[in-house]
C-alpha cells in the first residue's frame, strides 16, 4: 500500500508525474495510484490530473515536519516546550493533548496534524481544513489558578496569534469576539479553548487553533462561511508552513505564560487594537435569549460590553455567539 504522505511528496508543482512512473516508483498498480490520489483530493490536497501527462500540484506545498519546526524556534521557546507532536492523521489535536494531560505530562506541549478525522470548532461545529491548506494544531499548559480565573483566555491566545502574524509581515488582521480571527470581515482562523481541572485550581487549558494559509477555490467550496487566507492577505505565497508554525508557537507560549502571571488584564489594552466589533451594531444570541446593541469593547476579564437602550450589559464568553446586525443599535 502506498503511504499517502510519500505519494504527495513525490509530486511537483511545475512538472506532471505520470501514473505509470508513480506506480513503478512505489511498486503498485496504476489503479492503486489513482485510488490514493482520489483519496488525497477528497481531503483537499491541491492535486490536478490531466490525461496523458499525469499528476501535479496546483501550488506549492510544504508538509509539516517536527525537526523543521523545532529548528525555526528560538532556544528559549524550545526549552519551554515539553513535547511537540506532528502527525499525518489523527482524530483531533485537542484530543491528543488531552490524552497527554490525563497521562500526567507536565506540559506545555503542542500537537500538529495534516489531517484530523474528528477536528472540532466552537460549540461542537466540525472544523474543515483542506490538506496542506493551513495549520490545524493545539497547544496546552497547566495553571496554578482554577478554571474560574480563565476568563478571557481565548482573547489572550488571539493576541498571541496577532503578534506572530505581524512578526511574519501580515497586517490589518483583527479579532472578532470571542474566538474568530478575521481580515476585512472574512474568517482567517479560529480558536477553541477546552478547560479541565478544579474551579479554584489547579487547572489546565487545551487550545486548538486553525489558520488558513493557502486555500484554493476547489477546496474552499466546502467552507461554510466567507473566508480568506494568508496568500490573499499578503503579496503572494506565505512563508513556509513550518516557519509559521514555529513563530505561532513562540508567541503563544509567551502569551500563555503572561496570562498565567497576570490574567487577561495584561492584554486588555492591546486587544482594543484588534477588536473588529467595537463601535458596530451587533446581535448577541445564546444564554436563552437575543440581545441587540452596540459593541463597546471588552472589560478587564475579557467579557463583551454591549451598549443597549437599557444601559451597558456585560456578556461572558462561552455563553453567546455574535453576528453583525444591519441597522443601528437598539
PDB file of C-alpha atoms in Angstrom, residues 13-322:
ATOM      1  CA  UNK A  13       4.181  21.974  -8.931  1.00  0.00           C
ATOM      2  CA  UNK A  14       5.877  22.535 -12.294  1.00  0.00           C
ATOM      3  CA  UNK A  15       6.273  19.098 -13.867  1.00  0.00           C
ATOM      4  CA  UNK A  16       3.479  16.476 -14.020  1.00  0.00           C
ATOM      5  CA  UNK A  17       4.372  12.929 -12.943  1.00  0.00           C
ATOM      6  CA  UNK A  18       2.676  10.092 -14.799  1.00  0.00           C
ATOM      7  CA  UNK A  19       0.639   7.444 -13.040  1.00  0.00           C
ATOM      8  CA  UNK A  20       2.847   4.719 -14.515  1.00  0.00           C
ATOM      9  CA  UNK A  21       6.000   6.399 -13.172  1.00  0.00           C
ATOM     10  CA  UNK A  22       4.461   6.650  -9.709  1.00  0.00           C
ATOM     11  CA  UNK A  23       3.281   3.045  -9.880  1.00  0.00           C
ATOM     12  CA  UNK A  24       6.808   1.880 -10.760  1.00  0.00           C
ATOM     13  CA  UNK A  25       8.357   4.010  -8.016  1.00  0.00           C
ATOM     14  CA  UNK A  26       6.107   2.621  -5.284  1.00  0.00           C
ATOM     15  CA  UNK A  27       5.757  -0.900  -6.652  1.00  0.00           C
ATOM     16  CA  UNK A  28       1.975  -0.808  -7.050  1.00  0.00           C
ATOM     17  CA  UNK A  29      -0.562  -0.730  -9.878  1.00  0.00           C
ATOM     18  CA  UNK A  30      -1.685   2.430 -11.659  1.00  0.00           C
ATOM     19  CA  UNK A  31      -5.153   1.754 -10.254  1.00  0.00           C
ATOM     20  CA  UNK A  32      -3.719   1.882  -6.727  1.00  0.00           C
ATOM     21  CA  UNK A  33      -2.069   5.218  -7.528  1.00  0.00           C
ATOM     22  CA  UNK A  34      -5.331   6.598  -8.900  1.00  0.00           C
ATOM     23  CA  UNK A  35      -7.271   5.426  -5.841  1.00  0.00           C
ATOM     24  CA  UNK A  36      -4.841   7.091  -3.434  1.00  0.00           C
ATOM     25  CA  UNK A  37      -4.783  10.296  -5.495  1.00  0.00           C
ATOM     26  CA  UNK A  38      -8.569  10.490  -5.371  1.00  0.00           C
ATOM     27  CA  UNK A  39      -8.499   9.980  -1.599  1.00  0.00           C
ATOM     28  CA  UNK A  40      -5.987  12.819  -1.226  1.00  0.00           C
ATOM     29  CA  UNK A  41      -8.044  15.112  -3.448  1.00  0.00           C
ATOM     30  CA  UNK A  42     -11.149  14.381  -1.364  1.00  0.00           C
ATOM     31  CA  UNK A  43      -9.196  15.594   1.674  1.00  0.00           C
ATOM     32  CA  UNK A  44      -8.475  18.869  -0.114  1.00  0.00           C
ATOM     33  CA  UNK A  45      -4.946  18.216  -1.386  1.00  0.00           C
ATOM     34  CA  UNK A  46      -4.158  20.608  -4.292  1.00  0.00           C
ATOM     35  CA  UNK A  47      -3.685  17.876  -6.906  1.00  0.00           C
ATOM     36  CA  UNK A  48      -4.759  18.071 -10.521  1.00  0.00           C
ATOM     37  CA  UNK A  49      -4.699  15.323 -13.110  1.00  0.00           C
ATOM     38  CA  UNK A  50      -4.509  15.619 -16.887  1.00  0.00           C
ATOM     39  CA  UNK A  51      -4.971  12.736 -19.312  1.00  0.00           C
ATOM     40  CA  UNK A  52      -1.713  11.848 -20.985  1.00  0.00           C
ATOM     41  CA  UNK A  53       0.511  13.914 -18.685  1.00  0.00           C
ATOM     42  CA  UNK A  54      -0.094  12.753 -15.132  1.00  0.00           C
ATOM     43  CA  UNK A  55      -0.474  14.401 -11.751  1.00  0.00           C
ATOM     44  CA  UNK A  56       0.864  17.706 -10.474  1.00  0.00           C
ATOM     45  CA  UNK A  57       0.343  20.111  -7.580  1.00  0.00           C
ATOM     46  CA  UNK A  58      -1.768  23.225  -8.213  1.00  0.00           C
ATOM     47  CA  UNK A  59       0.514  25.247  -5.941  1.00  0.00           C
ATOM     48  CA  UNK A  60       3.457  24.940  -3.559  1.00  0.00           C
ATOM     49  CA  UNK A  61       3.003  22.517  -0.681  1.00  0.00           C
ATOM     50  CA  UNK A  62       5.339  22.145   2.306  1.00  0.00           C
ATOM     51  CA  UNK A  63       4.325  19.316   4.617  1.00  0.00           C
ATOM     52  CA  UNK A  64       4.752  19.772   8.341  1.00  0.00           C
ATOM     53  CA  UNK A  65       7.948  18.429   9.859  1.00  0.00           C
ATOM     54  CA  UNK A  66       8.788  18.278  13.575  1.00  0.00           C
ATOM     55  CA  UNK A  67      12.518  18.845  13.076  1.00  0.00           C
ATOM     56  CA  UNK A  68      11.892  21.846  10.806  1.00  0.00           C
ATOM     57  CA  UNK A  69       9.512  23.425  13.326  1.00  0.00           C
ATOM     58  CA  UNK A  70      11.973  22.947  16.194  1.00  0.00           C
ATOM     59  CA  UNK A  71      14.841  24.344  14.111  1.00  0.00           C
ATOM     60  CA  UNK A  72      12.873  27.527  13.389  1.00  0.00           C
ATOM     61  CA  UNK A  73      12.129  28.159  17.076  1.00  0.00           C
ATOM     62  CA  UNK A  74      14.377  30.123  19.413  1.00  0.00           C
ATOM     63  CA  UNK A  75      16.376  28.270  22.055  1.00  0.00           C
ATOM     64  CA  UNK A  76      14.232  29.746  24.828  1.00  0.00           C
ATOM     65  CA  UNK A  77      10.977  28.649  23.177  1.00  0.00           C
ATOM     66  CA  UNK A  78      12.300  25.135  22.561  1.00  0.00           C
ATOM     67  CA  UNK A  79      13.326  24.857  26.210  1.00  0.00           C
ATOM     68  CA  UNK A  80       9.812  25.814  27.386  1.00  0.00           C
ATOM     69  CA  UNK A  81       8.057  23.243  25.196  1.00  0.00           C
ATOM     70  CA  UNK A  82       7.990  19.821  26.836  1.00  0.00           C
ATOM     71  CA  UNK A  83       6.573  17.947  23.850  1.00  0.00           C
ATOM     72  CA  UNK A  84       5.934  18.536  20.147  1.00  0.00           C
ATOM     73  CA  UNK A  85       3.987  16.058  18.021  1.00  0.00           C
ATOM     74  CA  UNK A  86       3.473  16.198  14.257  1.00  0.00           C
ATOM     75  CA  UNK A  87       1.025  13.664  12.809  1.00  0.00           C
ATOM     76  CA  UNK A  88      -0.052  12.859   9.294  1.00  0.00           C
ATOM     77  CA  UNK A  89      -3.520  11.849  10.503  1.00  0.00           C
ATOM     78  CA  UNK A  90      -5.120  11.929  13.934  1.00  0.00           C
ATOM     79  CA  UNK A  91      -8.589  12.120  15.428  1.00  0.00           C
ATOM     80  CA  UNK A  92      -8.127  15.596  16.912  1.00  0.00           C
ATOM     81  CA  UNK A  93      -5.094  17.560  18.070  1.00  0.00           C
ATOM     82  CA  UNK A  94      -7.084  18.759  21.092  1.00  0.00           C
ATOM     83  CA  UNK A  95      -7.941  15.155  21.945  1.00  0.00           C
ATOM     84  CA  UNK A  96      -4.307  14.088  21.539  1.00  0.00           C
ATOM     85  CA  UNK A  97      -3.147  16.708  24.038  1.00  0.00           C
ATOM     86  CA  UNK A  98      -5.998  15.899  26.416  1.00  0.00           C
ATOM     87  CA  UNK A  99      -4.636  12.361  26.499  1.00  0.00           C
ATOM     88  CA  UNK A 100      -1.224  13.751  27.478  1.00  0.00           C
ATOM     89  CA  UNK A 101      -2.855  15.692  30.301  1.00  0.00           C
ATOM     90  CA  UNK A 102      -4.564  12.540  31.538  1.00  0.00           C
ATOM     91  CA  UNK A 103      -1.249  10.660  31.337  1.00  0.00           C
ATOM     92  CA  UNK A 104       0.278  13.151  33.768  1.00  0.00           C
ATOM     93  CA  UNK A 105       2.561  15.151  31.459  1.00  0.00           C
ATOM     94  CA  UNK A 106       3.731  18.431  32.945  1.00  0.00           C
ATOM     95  CA  UNK A 107       3.472  20.488  29.723  1.00  0.00           C
ATOM     96  CA  UNK A 108       3.440  22.780  27.891  1.00  0.00           C
ATOM     97  CA  UNK A 109       3.039  20.732  24.735  1.00  0.00           C
ATOM     98  CA  UNK A 110       1.885  21.160  21.145  1.00  0.00           C
ATOM     99  CA  UNK A 111       0.396  18.896  18.504  1.00  0.00           C
ATOM    100  CA  UNK A 112       0.046  19.453  14.739  1.00  0.00           C
ATOM    101  CA  UNK A 113      -1.706  17.273  12.166  1.00  0.00           C
ATOM    102  CA  UNK A 114      -2.172  17.369   8.407  1.00  0.00           C
ATOM    103  CA  UNK A 115      -5.499  15.530   8.675  1.00  0.00           C
ATOM    104  CA  UNK A 116      -7.951  15.490  11.589  1.00  0.00           C
ATOM    105  CA  UNK A 117     -10.747  12.946  11.311  1.00  0.00           C
ATOM    106  CA  UNK A 118     -12.673  14.439  14.241  1.00  0.00           C
ATOM    107  CA  UNK A 119     -11.477  18.050  14.308  1.00  0.00           C
ATOM    108  CA  UNK A 120     -13.920  20.339  16.036  1.00  0.00           C
ATOM    109  CA  UNK A 121     -14.611  24.011  16.462  1.00  0.00           C
ATOM    110  CA  UNK A 122     -16.559  26.029  18.989  1.00  0.00           C
ATOM    111  CA  UNK A 123     -19.997  24.723  20.049  1.00  0.00           C
ATOM    112  CA  UNK A 124     -19.236  21.302  18.562  1.00  0.00           C
ATOM    113  CA  UNK A 125     -19.010  22.525  14.962  1.00  0.00           C
ATOM    114  CA  UNK A 126     -16.873  20.488  12.593  1.00  0.00           C
ATOM    115  CA  UNK A 127     -13.616  22.238  11.672  1.00  0.00           C
ATOM    116  CA  UNK A 128     -12.740  21.889   7.979  1.00  0.00           C
ATOM    117  CA  UNK A 129      -9.130  22.378   6.859  1.00  0.00           C
ATOM    118  CA  UNK A 130      -8.115  21.247   3.344  1.00  0.00           C
ATOM    119  CA  UNK A 131      -4.984  19.093   3.358  1.00  0.00           C
ATOM    120  CA  UNK A 132      -1.943  21.363   3.213  1.00  0.00           C
ATOM    121  CA  UNK A 133      -4.091  24.491   3.032  1.00  0.00           C
ATOM    122  CA  UNK A 134      -3.439  25.788   6.504  1.00  0.00           C
ATOM    123  CA  UNK A 135      -2.387  24.936  10.021  1.00  0.00           C
ATOM    124  CA  UNK A 136      -4.527  22.971  12.455  1.00  0.00           C
ATOM    125  CA  UNK A 137      -2.851  22.479  15.805  1.00  0.00           C
ATOM    126  CA  UNK A 138      -3.254  22.612  19.566  1.00  0.00           C
ATOM    127  CA  UNK A 139      -1.159  23.803  22.492  1.00  0.00           C
ATOM    128  CA  UNK A 140      -1.681  23.135  26.192  1.00  0.00           C
ATOM    129  CA  UNK A 141      -0.336  24.098  29.598  1.00  0.00           C
ATOM    130  CA  UNK A 142      -1.171  23.828  33.270  1.00  0.00           C
ATOM    131  CA  UNK A 143      -2.156  26.755  35.507  1.00  0.00           C
ATOM    132  CA  UNK A 144      -1.917  27.080  39.279  1.00  0.00           C
ATOM    133  CA  UNK A 145      -5.125  29.127  39.261  1.00  0.00           C
ATOM    134  CA  UNK A 146      -8.508  27.499  38.772  1.00  0.00           C
ATOM    135  CA  UNK A 147     -10.959  27.475  35.895  1.00  0.00           C
ATOM    136  CA  UNK A 148     -12.746  30.434  37.465  1.00  0.00           C
ATOM    137  CA  UNK A 149      -9.654  32.521  36.625  1.00  0.00           C
ATOM    138  CA  UNK A 150      -9.508  31.552  32.952  1.00  0.00           C
ATOM    139  CA  UNK A 151     -11.914  34.233  31.687  1.00  0.00           C
ATOM    140  CA  UNK A 152     -10.505  35.921  28.607  1.00  0.00           C
ATOM    141  CA  UNK A 153      -8.040  33.151  27.768  1.00  0.00           C
ATOM    142  CA  UNK A 154      -9.272  32.788  24.172  1.00  0.00           C
ATOM    143  CA  UNK A 155      -8.749  36.544  23.685  1.00  0.00           C
ATOM    144  CA  UNK A 156      -5.209  36.352  25.089  1.00  0.00           C
ATOM    145  CA  UNK A 157      -4.489  33.483  22.701  1.00  0.00           C
ATOM    146  CA  UNK A 158      -5.808  35.659  19.884  1.00  0.00           C
ATOM    147  CA  UNK A 159      -3.307  38.356  20.861  1.00  0.00           C
ATOM    148  CA  UNK A 160      -0.528  35.758  20.643  1.00  0.00           C
ATOM    149  CA  UNK A 161      -1.651  34.884  17.112  1.00  0.00           C
ATOM    150  CA  UNK A 162      -1.772  38.583  16.151  1.00  0.00           C
ATOM    151  CA  UNK A 163       1.779  39.137  17.388  1.00  0.00           C
ATOM    152  CA  UNK A 164       3.036  36.161  15.394  1.00  0.00           C
ATOM    153  CA  UNK A 165       1.297  37.222  12.172  1.00  0.00           C
ATOM    154  CA  UNK A 166       2.606  40.772  12.462  1.00  0.00           C
ATOM    155  CA  UNK A 167       6.117  39.441  13.004  1.00  0.00           C
ATOM    156  CA  UNK A 168       5.666  37.448   9.783  1.00  0.00           C
ATOM    157  CA  UNK A 169       4.651  40.628   7.933  1.00  0.00           C
ATOM    158  CA  UNK A 170       0.844  40.332   7.889  1.00  0.00           C
ATOM    159  CA  UNK A 171      -1.138  43.388   8.954  1.00  0.00           C
ATOM    160  CA  UNK A 172      -4.742  44.533   9.063  1.00  0.00           C
ATOM    161  CA  UNK A 173      -5.905  41.320  10.748  1.00  0.00           C
ATOM    162  CA  UNK A 174      -8.290  41.528  13.698  1.00  0.00           C
ATOM    163  CA  UNK A 175     -10.105  39.545  16.363  1.00  0.00           C
ATOM    164  CA  UNK A 176     -13.867  39.035  16.464  1.00  0.00           C
ATOM    165  CA  UNK A 177     -15.018  38.279  19.990  1.00  0.00           C
ATOM    166  CA  UNK A 178     -14.849  35.665  21.310  1.00  0.00           C
ATOM    167  CA  UNK A 179     -12.760  33.378  19.113  1.00  0.00           C
ATOM    168  CA  UNK A 180     -12.512  34.349  15.422  1.00  0.00           C
ATOM    169  CA  UNK A 181      -9.512  35.675  13.504  1.00  0.00           C
ATOM    170  CA  UNK A 182     -10.641  37.918  10.637  1.00  0.00           C
ATOM    171  CA  UNK A 183      -9.466  40.130   7.833  1.00  0.00           C
ATOM    172  CA  UNK A 184     -11.965  42.637   6.432  1.00  0.00           C
ATOM    173  CA  UNK A 185     -14.906  40.607   7.660  1.00  0.00           C
ATOM    174  CA  UNK A 186     -13.637  37.305   6.252  1.00  0.00           C
ATOM    175  CA  UNK A 187     -12.649  34.431   8.511  1.00  0.00           C
ATOM    176  CA  UNK A 188      -8.940  33.648   8.547  1.00  0.00           C
ATOM    177  CA  UNK A 189      -8.951  31.289  11.517  1.00  0.00           C
ATOM    178  CA  UNK A 190     -10.485  30.309  14.805  1.00  0.00           C
ATOM    179  CA  UNK A 191      -9.646  29.416  18.387  1.00  0.00           C
ATOM    180  CA  UNK A 192     -11.132  26.710  20.624  1.00  0.00           C
ATOM    181  CA  UNK A 193     -10.325  26.583  24.356  1.00  0.00           C
ATOM    182  CA  UNK A 194     -11.127  23.486  26.415  1.00  0.00           C
ATOM    183  CA  UNK A 195     -10.567  23.671  30.173  1.00  0.00           C
ATOM    184  CA  UNK A 196     -10.205  20.970  32.792  1.00  0.00           C
ATOM    185  CA  UNK A 197      -9.368  20.773  36.469  1.00  0.00           C
ATOM    186  CA  UNK A 198     -10.777  22.433  39.579  1.00  0.00           C
ATOM    187  CA  UNK A 199     -12.711  25.678  39.809  1.00  0.00           C
ATOM    188  CA  UNK A 200     -10.250  27.032  42.385  1.00  0.00           C
ATOM    189  CA  UNK A 201      -7.140  25.372  40.966  1.00  0.00           C
ATOM    190  CA  UNK A 202      -5.089  23.919  39.617  1.00  0.00           C
ATOM    191  CA  UNK A 203      -6.409  23.560  36.080  1.00  0.00           C
ATOM    192  CA  UNK A 204      -5.221  23.095  32.502  1.00  0.00           C
ATOM    193  CA  UNK A 205      -6.178  24.506  29.121  1.00  0.00           C
ATOM    194  CA  UNK A 206      -6.012  22.814  25.724  1.00  0.00           C
ATOM    195  CA  UNK A 207      -6.189  25.430  22.972  1.00  0.00           C
ATOM    196  CA  UNK A 208      -6.978  24.464  19.385  1.00  0.00           C
ATOM    197  CA  UNK A 209      -6.155  26.852  16.544  1.00  0.00           C
ATOM    198  CA  UNK A 210      -6.951  26.715  12.853  1.00  0.00           C
ATOM    199  CA  UNK A 211      -5.398  29.177  10.397  1.00  0.00           C
ATOM    200  CA  UNK A 212      -5.942  29.389   6.625  1.00  0.00           C
ATOM    201  CA  UNK A 213      -2.695  29.754   4.676  1.00  0.00           C
ATOM    202  CA  UNK A 214      -3.459  28.829   1.059  1.00  0.00           C
ATOM    203  CA  UNK A 215      -6.962  27.585   0.260  1.00  0.00           C
ATOM    204  CA  UNK A 216      -7.678  27.066  -3.424  1.00  0.00           C
ATOM    205  CA  UNK A 217     -11.147  27.672  -4.820  1.00  0.00           C
ATOM    206  CA  UNK A 218     -11.975  23.981  -5.202  1.00  0.00           C
ATOM    207  CA  UNK A 219     -11.242  23.169  -1.555  1.00  0.00           C
ATOM    208  CA  UNK A 220     -12.710  26.436  -0.288  1.00  0.00           C
ATOM    209  CA  UNK A 221     -16.148  25.481  -1.561  1.00  0.00           C
ATOM    210  CA  UNK A 222     -16.549  23.165   1.433  1.00  0.00           C
ATOM    211  CA  UNK A 223     -16.106  26.001   3.959  1.00  0.00           C
ATOM    212  CA  UNK A 224     -19.497  27.136   5.270  1.00  0.00           C
ATOM    213  CA  UNK A 225     -18.777  30.873   5.711  1.00  0.00           C
ATOM    214  CA  UNK A 226     -16.931  33.678   3.900  1.00  0.00           C
ATOM    215  CA  UNK A 227     -13.200  33.078   4.297  1.00  0.00           C
ATOM    216  CA  UNK A 228      -9.764  34.321   3.370  1.00  0.00           C
ATOM    217  CA  UNK A 229      -6.187  33.101   3.719  1.00  0.00           C
ATOM    218  CA  UNK A 230      -2.671  34.486   4.119  1.00  0.00           C
ATOM    219  CA  UNK A 231      -1.993  34.279   0.370  1.00  0.00           C
ATOM    220  CA  UNK A 232      -4.900  36.630  -0.316  1.00  0.00           C
ATOM    221  CA  UNK A 233      -3.925  38.962   2.521  1.00  0.00           C
ATOM    222  CA  UNK A 234      -0.229  39.103   1.655  1.00  0.00           C
ATOM    223  CA  UNK A 235       1.692  39.724  -1.531  1.00  0.00           C
ATOM    224  CA  UNK A 236       1.746  36.123  -2.681  1.00  0.00           C
ATOM    225  CA  UNK A 237       2.957  32.847  -1.268  1.00  0.00           C
ATOM    226  CA  UNK A 238       3.023  32.740   2.547  1.00  0.00           C
ATOM    227  CA  UNK A 239       6.133  31.849   4.488  1.00  0.00           C
ATOM    228  CA  UNK A 240       6.952  28.158   4.841  1.00  0.00           C
ATOM    229  CA  UNK A 241       4.313  26.357   6.935  1.00  0.00           C
ATOM    230  CA  UNK A 242       6.931  25.076   9.368  1.00  0.00           C
ATOM    231  CA  UNK A 243       8.290  28.584   9.924  1.00  0.00           C
ATOM    232  CA  UNK A 244       4.772  29.914  10.508  1.00  0.00           C
ATOM    233  CA  UNK A 245       4.123  27.068  12.955  1.00  0.00           C
ATOM    234  CA  UNK A 246       7.315  27.871  14.869  1.00  0.00           C
ATOM    235  CA  UNK A 247       6.502  31.585  15.054  1.00  0.00           C
ATOM    236  CA  UNK A 248       2.992  30.877  16.317  1.00  0.00           C
ATOM    237  CA  UNK A 249       4.306  28.521  19.000  1.00  0.00           C
ATOM    238  CA  UNK A 250       6.820  31.089  20.236  1.00  0.00           C
ATOM    239  CA  UNK A 251       4.229  33.821  20.654  1.00  0.00           C
ATOM    240  CA  UNK A 252       1.581  31.506  22.072  1.00  0.00           C
ATOM    241  CA  UNK A 253       3.970  30.174  24.716  1.00  0.00           C
ATOM    242  CA  UNK A 254       4.738  33.774  25.697  1.00  0.00           C
ATOM    243  CA  UNK A 255       1.048  34.710  25.783  1.00  0.00           C
ATOM    244  CA  UNK A 256       0.114  31.709  27.925  1.00  0.00           C
ATOM    245  CA  UNK A 257       2.935  32.456  30.367  1.00  0.00           C
ATOM    246  CA  UNK A 258       1.836  36.090  30.628  1.00  0.00           C
ATOM    247  CA  UNK A 259      -1.773  35.015  31.170  1.00  0.00           C
ATOM    248  CA  UNK A 260      -0.674  32.638  33.930  1.00  0.00           C
ATOM    249  CA  UNK A 261       1.063  35.507  35.705  1.00  0.00           C
ATOM    250  CA  UNK A 262      -1.348  38.399  35.103  1.00  0.00           C
ATOM    251  CA  UNK A 263      -4.649  37.071  33.653  1.00  0.00           C
ATOM    252  CA  UNK A 264      -6.408  38.850  30.763  1.00  0.00           C
ATOM    253  CA  UNK A 265      -5.933  42.269  32.364  1.00  0.00           C
ATOM    254  CA  UNK A 266      -2.405  42.321  30.897  1.00  0.00           C
ATOM    255  CA  UNK A 267      -3.871  42.018  27.371  1.00  0.00           C
ATOM    256  CA  UNK A 268      -6.954  44.244  27.571  1.00  0.00           C
ATOM    257  CA  UNK A 269      -5.403  47.417  26.156  1.00  0.00           C
ATOM    258  CA  UNK A 270      -3.699  45.541  23.314  1.00  0.00           C
ATOM    259  CA  UNK A 271      -6.925  43.696  22.480  1.00  0.00           C
ATOM    260  CA  UNK A 272      -8.590  47.035  21.740  1.00  0.00           C
ATOM    261  CA  UNK A 273      -6.202  47.451  18.771  1.00  0.00           C
ATOM    262  CA  UNK A 274      -7.543  44.298  17.123  1.00  0.00           C
ATOM    263  CA  UNK A 275     -11.214  44.430  18.166  1.00  0.00           C
ATOM    264  CA  UNK A 276     -13.219  44.313  14.910  1.00  0.00           C
ATOM    265  CA  UNK A 277     -16.602  44.613  16.660  1.00  0.00           C
ATOM    266  CA  UNK A 278     -16.073  47.751  18.724  1.00  0.00           C
ATOM    267  CA  UNK A 279     -18.485  50.511  17.730  1.00  0.00           C
ATOM    268  CA  UNK A 280     -20.560  48.241  15.483  1.00  0.00           C
ATOM    269  CA  UNK A 281     -24.205  47.224  15.888  1.00  0.00           C
ATOM    270  CA  UNK A 282     -24.338  43.551  16.828  1.00  0.00           C
ATOM    271  CA  UNK A 283     -26.797  40.836  17.717  1.00  0.00           C
ATOM    272  CA  UNK A 284     -25.847  38.562  20.589  1.00  0.00           C
ATOM    273  CA  UNK A 285     -27.527  35.163  20.760  1.00  0.00           C
ATOM    274  CA  UNK A 286     -27.238  32.454  23.362  1.00  0.00           C
ATOM    275  CA  UNK A 287     -27.815  32.140  27.052  1.00  0.00           C
ATOM    276  CA  UNK A 288     -31.529  31.672  26.393  1.00  0.00           C
ATOM    277  CA  UNK A 289     -32.189  34.888  24.515  1.00  0.00           C
ATOM    278  CA  UNK A 290     -31.176  37.511  21.994  1.00  0.00           C
ATOM    279  CA  UNK A 291     -29.846  40.999  22.686  1.00  0.00           C
ATOM    280  CA  UNK A 292     -29.057  43.812  20.284  1.00  0.00           C
ATOM    281  CA  UNK A 293     -26.842  46.807  20.813  1.00  0.00           C
ATOM    282  CA  UNK A 294     -23.507  48.380  20.026  1.00  0.00           C
ATOM    283  CA  UNK A 295     -20.293  46.533  20.853  1.00  0.00           C
ATOM    284  CA  UNK A 296     -18.349  48.686  23.315  1.00  0.00           C
ATOM    285  CA  UNK A 297     -15.156  46.679  23.660  1.00  0.00           C
ATOM    286  CA  UNK A 298     -14.273  44.202  26.405  1.00  0.00           C
ATOM    287  CA  UNK A 299     -13.630  44.592  30.118  1.00  0.00           C
ATOM    288  CA  UNK A 300     -10.536  43.553  32.105  1.00  0.00           C
ATOM    289  CA  UNK A 301     -11.879  40.000  32.310  1.00  0.00           C
ATOM    290  CA  UNK A 302     -12.493  39.625  28.569  1.00  0.00           C
ATOM    291  CA  UNK A 303     -16.281  39.954  28.714  1.00  0.00           C
ATOM    292  CA  UNK A 304     -18.010  41.709  25.816  1.00  0.00           C
ATOM    293  CA  UNK A 305     -19.540  45.060  26.710  1.00  0.00           C
ATOM    294  CA  UNK A 306     -22.839  45.654  24.931  1.00  0.00           C
ATOM    295  CA  UNK A 307     -24.322  49.161  24.889  1.00  0.00           C
ATOM    296  CA  UNK A 308     -28.128  48.970  24.684  1.00  0.00           C
ATOM    297  CA  UNK A 309     -31.093  51.290  25.163  1.00  0.00           C
ATOM    298  CA  UNK A 310     -31.363  49.930  28.716  1.00  0.00           C
ATOM    299  CA  UNK A 311     -27.716  50.556  29.552  1.00  0.00           C
ATOM    300  CA  UNK A 312     -24.452  48.678  29.213  1.00  0.00           C
ATOM    301  CA  UNK A 313     -24.526  44.894  29.543  1.00  0.00           C
ATOM    302  CA  UNK A 314     -21.644  42.538  30.278  1.00  0.00           C
ATOM    303  CA  UNK A 315     -21.647  39.315  28.246  1.00  0.00           C
ATOM    304  CA  UNK A 316     -19.330  36.469  29.232  1.00  0.00           C
ATOM    305  CA  UNK A 317     -17.533  34.465  26.563  1.00  0.00           C
ATOM    306  CA  UNK A 318     -18.684  30.898  26.224  1.00  0.00           C
ATOM    307  CA  UNK A 319     -22.356  31.881  26.553  1.00  0.00           C
ATOM    308  CA  UNK A 320     -23.005  33.584  23.246  1.00  0.00           C
ATOM    309  CA  UNK A 321     -22.295  33.849  19.553  1.00  0.00           C
ATOM    310  CA  UNK A 322     -22.023  37.209  17.851  1.00  0.00           C
TER     311      UNK A 322
END
